PDB file of C-alpha atoms in Angstrom:
ATOM      1  CA  MET A 258      96.035 124.971 193.886  1.00 66.00           C
ATOM      2  CA  ASP A 259      94.937 124.811 197.506  1.00 79.00           C
ATOM      3  CA  LYS A 260      93.439 121.599 198.851  1.00 85.00           C
ATOM      4  CA  ARG A 261      89.893 122.890 199.215  1.00 88.00           C
ATOM      5  CA  ARG A 262      89.754 123.981 195.591  1.00 86.00           C
ATOM      6  CA  LEU A 263      91.338 120.682 194.520  1.00 87.00           C
ATOM      7  CA  TYR A 264      88.641 118.741 196.409  1.00 90.00           C
ATOM      8  CA  ARG A 265      85.900 120.891 194.871  1.00 90.00           C
ATOM      9  CA  VAL A 266      87.237 120.293 191.359  1.00 89.00           C
ATOM     10  CA  GLN A 267      87.470 116.534 192.062  1.00 91.00           C
ATOM     11  CA  ALA A 268      83.877 116.501 193.298  1.00 92.00           C
ATOM     12  CA  GLU A 269      82.716 118.454 190.269  1.00 92.00           C
ATOM     13  CA  ILE A 270      84.493 116.079 187.871  1.00 92.00           C
ATOM     14  CA  LYS A 271      82.903 113.129 189.670  1.00 93.00           C
ATOM     15  CA  ARG A 272      79.445 114.711 189.410  1.00 93.00           C
ATOM     16  CA  ILE A 273      79.787 115.560 185.714  1.00 92.00           C
ATOM     17  CA  VAL A 274      81.159 112.147 184.709  1.00 92.00           C
ATOM     18  CA  SER A 275      78.452 110.419 186.772  1.00 91.00           C
ATOM     19  CA  GLU A 276      75.777 112.420 184.963  1.00 90.00           C
ATOM     20  CA  LEU A 277      77.345 111.529 181.623  1.00 90.00           C
ATOM     21  CA  LEU A 278      77.264 107.836 182.526  1.00 88.00           C
ATOM     22  CA  ILE A 279      73.558 108.121 183.271  1.00 86.00           C
ATOM     23  CA  GLU A 280      72.421 110.390 180.451  1.00 85.00           C
ATOM     24  CA  GLY A 281      75.103 111.433 178.025  1.00 74.00           C
ATOM     25  CA  LEU A 282      77.060 108.400 176.839  1.00 81.00           C
ATOM     26  CA  LYS A 283      75.083 106.189 174.497  1.00 83.00           C
ATOM     27  CA  ASP A 284      77.717 103.496 174.008  1.00 81.00           C
ATOM     28  CA  PRO A 285      76.056 100.079 174.528  1.00 83.00           C
ATOM     29  CA  ARG A 286      79.303  98.678 175.935  1.00 86.00           C
ATOM     30  CA  ILE A 287      78.937 100.821 179.046  1.00 85.00           C
ATOM     31  CA  ASP A 288      77.103  98.785 181.642  1.00 80.00           C
ATOM     32  CA  LYS A 289      74.070 100.488 183.207  1.00 83.00           C
ATOM     33  CA  MET A 290      75.379  99.632 186.679  1.00 82.00           C
ATOM     34  CA  THR A 291      78.590 101.641 186.213  1.00 86.00           C
ATOM     35  CA  SER A 292      79.248 104.305 188.821  1.00 88.00           C
ATOM     36  CA  VAL A 293      82.088 106.693 189.543  1.00 90.00           C
ATOM     37  CA  SER A 294      83.513 105.832 192.946  1.00 90.00           C
ATOM     38  CA  LYS A 295      86.396 108.271 193.200  1.00 92.00           C
ATOM     39  CA  VAL A 296      88.356 110.937 191.322  1.00 93.00           C
ATOM     40  CA  ASP A 297      92.013 111.668 192.046  1.00 92.00           C
ATOM     41  CA  LEU A 298      93.339 114.908 190.639  1.00 90.00           C
ATOM     42  CA  SER A 299      97.061 115.615 190.471  1.00 89.00           C
ATOM     43  CA  LYS A 300      98.224 118.680 192.394  1.00 87.00           C
ATOM     44  CA  ASP A 301      98.864 120.592 189.193  1.00 86.00           C
ATOM     45  CA  THR A 302      95.422 119.482 187.876  1.00 84.00           C
ATOM     46  CA  SER A 303      96.969 118.059 184.701  1.00 89.00           C
ATOM     47  CA  VAL A 304      95.735 114.479 185.248  1.00 92.00           C
ATOM     48  CA  ALA A 305      92.455 113.178 186.660  1.00 93.00           C
ATOM     49  CA  THR A 306      92.251 109.488 187.473  1.00 94.00           C
ATOM     50  CA  ILE A 307      88.617 108.390 187.511  1.00 94.00           C
ATOM     51  CA  TYR A 308      87.836 105.184 189.383  1.00 94.00           C
ATOM     52  CA  PHE A 309      84.598 103.467 188.433  1.00 91.00           C
ATOM     53  CA  SER A 310      82.946 100.389 189.817  1.00 88.00           C
ATOM     54  CA  ILE A 311      80.881  97.736 188.106  1.00 85.00           C
ATOM     55  CA  TYR A 312      79.439  94.612 189.596  1.00 77.00           C
ATOM     56  CA  GLY A 313      79.720  92.162 186.740  1.00 76.00           C
ATOM     57  CA  SER A 314      81.923  89.848 184.743  1.00 81.00           C
ATOM     58  CA  LYS A 315      85.472  90.590 183.709  1.00 85.00           C
ATOM     59  CA  LYS A 316      84.365  91.040 180.083  1.00 88.00           C
ATOM     60  CA  THR A 317      81.745  93.607 181.124  1.00 87.00           C
ATOM     61  CA  LYS A 318      84.407  95.538 183.007  1.00 87.00           C
ATOM     62  CA  GLU A 319      86.835  95.448 180.091  1.00 89.00           C
ATOM     63  CA  ASP A 320      84.132  96.511 177.606  1.00 89.00           C
ATOM     64  CA  THR A 321      83.125  99.426 179.827  1.00 88.00           C
ATOM     65  CA  LEU A 322      86.752 100.478 180.251  1.00 90.00           C
ATOM     66  CA  ASP A 323      87.254 100.381 176.454  1.00 91.00           C
ATOM     67  CA  ALA A 324      84.101 102.436 175.894  1.00 91.00           C
ATOM     68  CA  LEU A 325      85.171 105.044 178.449  1.00 92.00           C
ATOM     69  CA  GLU A 326      88.625 105.243 176.861  1.00 92.00           C
ATOM     70  CA  ASN A 327      86.966 105.849 173.483  1.00 91.00           C
ATOM     71  CA  ALA A 328      84.695 108.544 174.957  1.00 90.00           C
ATOM     72  CA  LYS A 329      87.589 110.322 176.683  1.00 92.00           C
ATOM     73  CA  GLY A 330      87.624 113.233 174.225  1.00 91.00           C
ATOM     74  CA  TYR A 331      83.882 113.799 174.519  1.00 91.00           C
ATOM     75  CA  ILE A 332      84.031 113.677 178.328  1.00 91.00           C
ATOM     76  CA  ARG A 333      86.903 116.194 178.358  1.00 91.00           C
ATOM     77  CA  SER A 334      84.974 118.548 176.099  1.00 90.00           C
ATOM     78  CA  ARG A 335      81.968 118.370 178.428  1.00 90.00           C
ATOM     79  CA  LEU A 336      84.232 119.042 181.413  1.00 91.00           C
ATOM     80  CA  ALA A 337      85.711 122.049 179.611  1.00 90.00           C
ATOM     81  CA  LYS A 338      82.231 123.546 179.181  1.00 89.00           C
ATOM     82  CA  VAL A 339      81.373 123.246 182.871  1.00 88.00           C
ATOM     83  CA  LEU A 340      84.648 123.616 184.783  1.00 85.00           C
ATOM     84  CA  GLU A 341      86.181 127.022 185.134  1.00 79.00           C
ATOM     85  CA  ILE A 342      89.840 126.062 185.087  1.00 80.00           C
ATOM     86  CA  ARG A 343      92.567 126.976 182.619  1.00 81.00           C
ATOM     87  CA  GLN A 344      93.429 123.475 181.571  1.00 86.00           C
ATOM     88  CA  VAL A 345      91.069 120.508 181.536  1.00 90.00           C
ATOM     89  CA  PRO A 346      92.950 117.527 182.948  1.00 91.00           C
ATOM     90  CA  GLU A 347      93.936 114.482 180.951  1.00 93.00           C
ATOM     91  CA  LEU A 348      91.576 111.654 181.902  1.00 94.00           C
ATOM     92  CA  ARG A 349      92.612 108.187 182.994  1.00 94.00           C
ATOM     93  CA  PHE A 350      90.068 105.521 183.838  1.00 94.00           C
ATOM     94  CA  LYS A 351      90.643 102.673 186.270  1.00 92.00           C
ATOM     95  CA  ILE A 352      88.369  99.923 187.517  1.00 90.00           C
ATOM     96  CA  ASP A 353      87.721 100.152 191.253  1.00 86.00           C
ATOM     97  CA  GLU A 354      87.743  96.639 192.677  1.00 81.00           C
ATOM     98  CA  SER A 355      87.097  97.710 196.271  1.00 78.00           C
ATOM     99  CA  VAL A 356      83.309  97.257 196.053  1.00 73.00           C
ATOM    100  CA  GLU A 357      83.572  93.634 194.952  1.00 74.00           C
ATOM    101  CA  TYR A 358      86.324  93.037 197.494  1.00 80.00           C
ATOM    102  CA  SER A 359      84.120  94.320 200.311  1.00 81.00           C
ATOM    103  CA  ILE A 360      81.216  92.156 199.083  1.00 81.00           C
ATOM    104  CA  GLU A 361      83.451  89.073 199.165  1.00 83.00           C
ATOM    105  CA  ILE A 362      84.644  89.903 202.679  1.00 90.00           C
ATOM    106  CA  GLN A 363      81.034  90.392 203.793  1.00 89.00           C
ATOM    107  CA  LYS A 364      80.123  86.956 202.373  1.00 88.00           C
ATOM    108  CA  ILE A 365      83.000  85.355 204.286  1.00 90.00           C
ATOM    109  CA  LEU A 366      82.007  87.107 207.508  1.00 89.00           C
ATOM    110  CA  ASN A 367      78.370  86.050 207.080  1.00 86.00           C
ATOM    111  CA  LYS A 368      79.445  82.447 206.494  1.00 85.00           C
ATOM    112  CA  LEU A 369      81.631  82.498 209.615  1.00 84.00           C
ATOM    113  CA  ASN A 370      78.819  84.057 211.618  1.00 82.00           C
ATOM    114  CA  ILE A 371      76.359  81.348 210.490  1.00 80.00           C
ATOM    115  CA  GLU A 372      78.880  78.610 211.342  1.00 75.00           C
ATOM    116  CA  SER A 373      79.403  80.180 214.765  1.00 74.00           C
ATOM    117  CA  ASP A 374      75.649  80.299 215.388  1.00 70.00           C
ATOM    118  CA  VAL A 375      75.315  76.614 214.457  1.00 66.00           C
ATOM    119  CA  GLU A 376      78.142  75.668 216.841  1.00 65.00           C
ATOM    120  CA  ASP A 377      76.543  77.700 219.645  1.00 63.00           C
ATOM    121  CA  GLU A 378      73.219  75.937 219.095  1.00 65.00           C
ATOM    122  CA  GLU A 379      74.932  72.536 219.178  1.00 62.00           C
ATOM    123  CA  LEU A 380      76.657  73.438 222.462  1.00 57.00           C
ATOM    124  CA  ASP A 381      73.351  74.599 223.968  1.00 61.00           C
ATOM    125  CA  GLU A 382      71.703  71.308 222.954  1.00 61.00           C
ATOM    126  CA  ASP A 383      74.551  69.282 224.490  1.00 58.00           C
ATOM    127  CA  GLU A 384      74.201  71.114 227.806  1.00 60.00           C
ATOM    128  CA  GLU A 385      70.515  70.254 228.080  1.00 56.00           C
TER     129      GLU A 385
END
């Protein structure tokens, strides 16, 4: 499969699974703040790895992962109805930690920036 078609199929899988998270999956273990961040499709389209992000506790993440694993068959059947490919890929779900990582880095940078501002103010006061 050429790269453009691969990217289109990835985008379509992401869109469909995102819609299912919003409207289609009624499992109470799936956190309302769950979003699909990325889909990686193998070159032969046999496996789709779906990365999702949640801002919450470790238990919330694990519960959501379990619920998505249980709904795997339903999600594949919905993909089969929409996608026009011979074989619907096997689904694998992984938690995307990059959002929380970037939030933590932003907090550290903000703290350093505030400390720098305080030091600059102290230096300005000493000069006067």
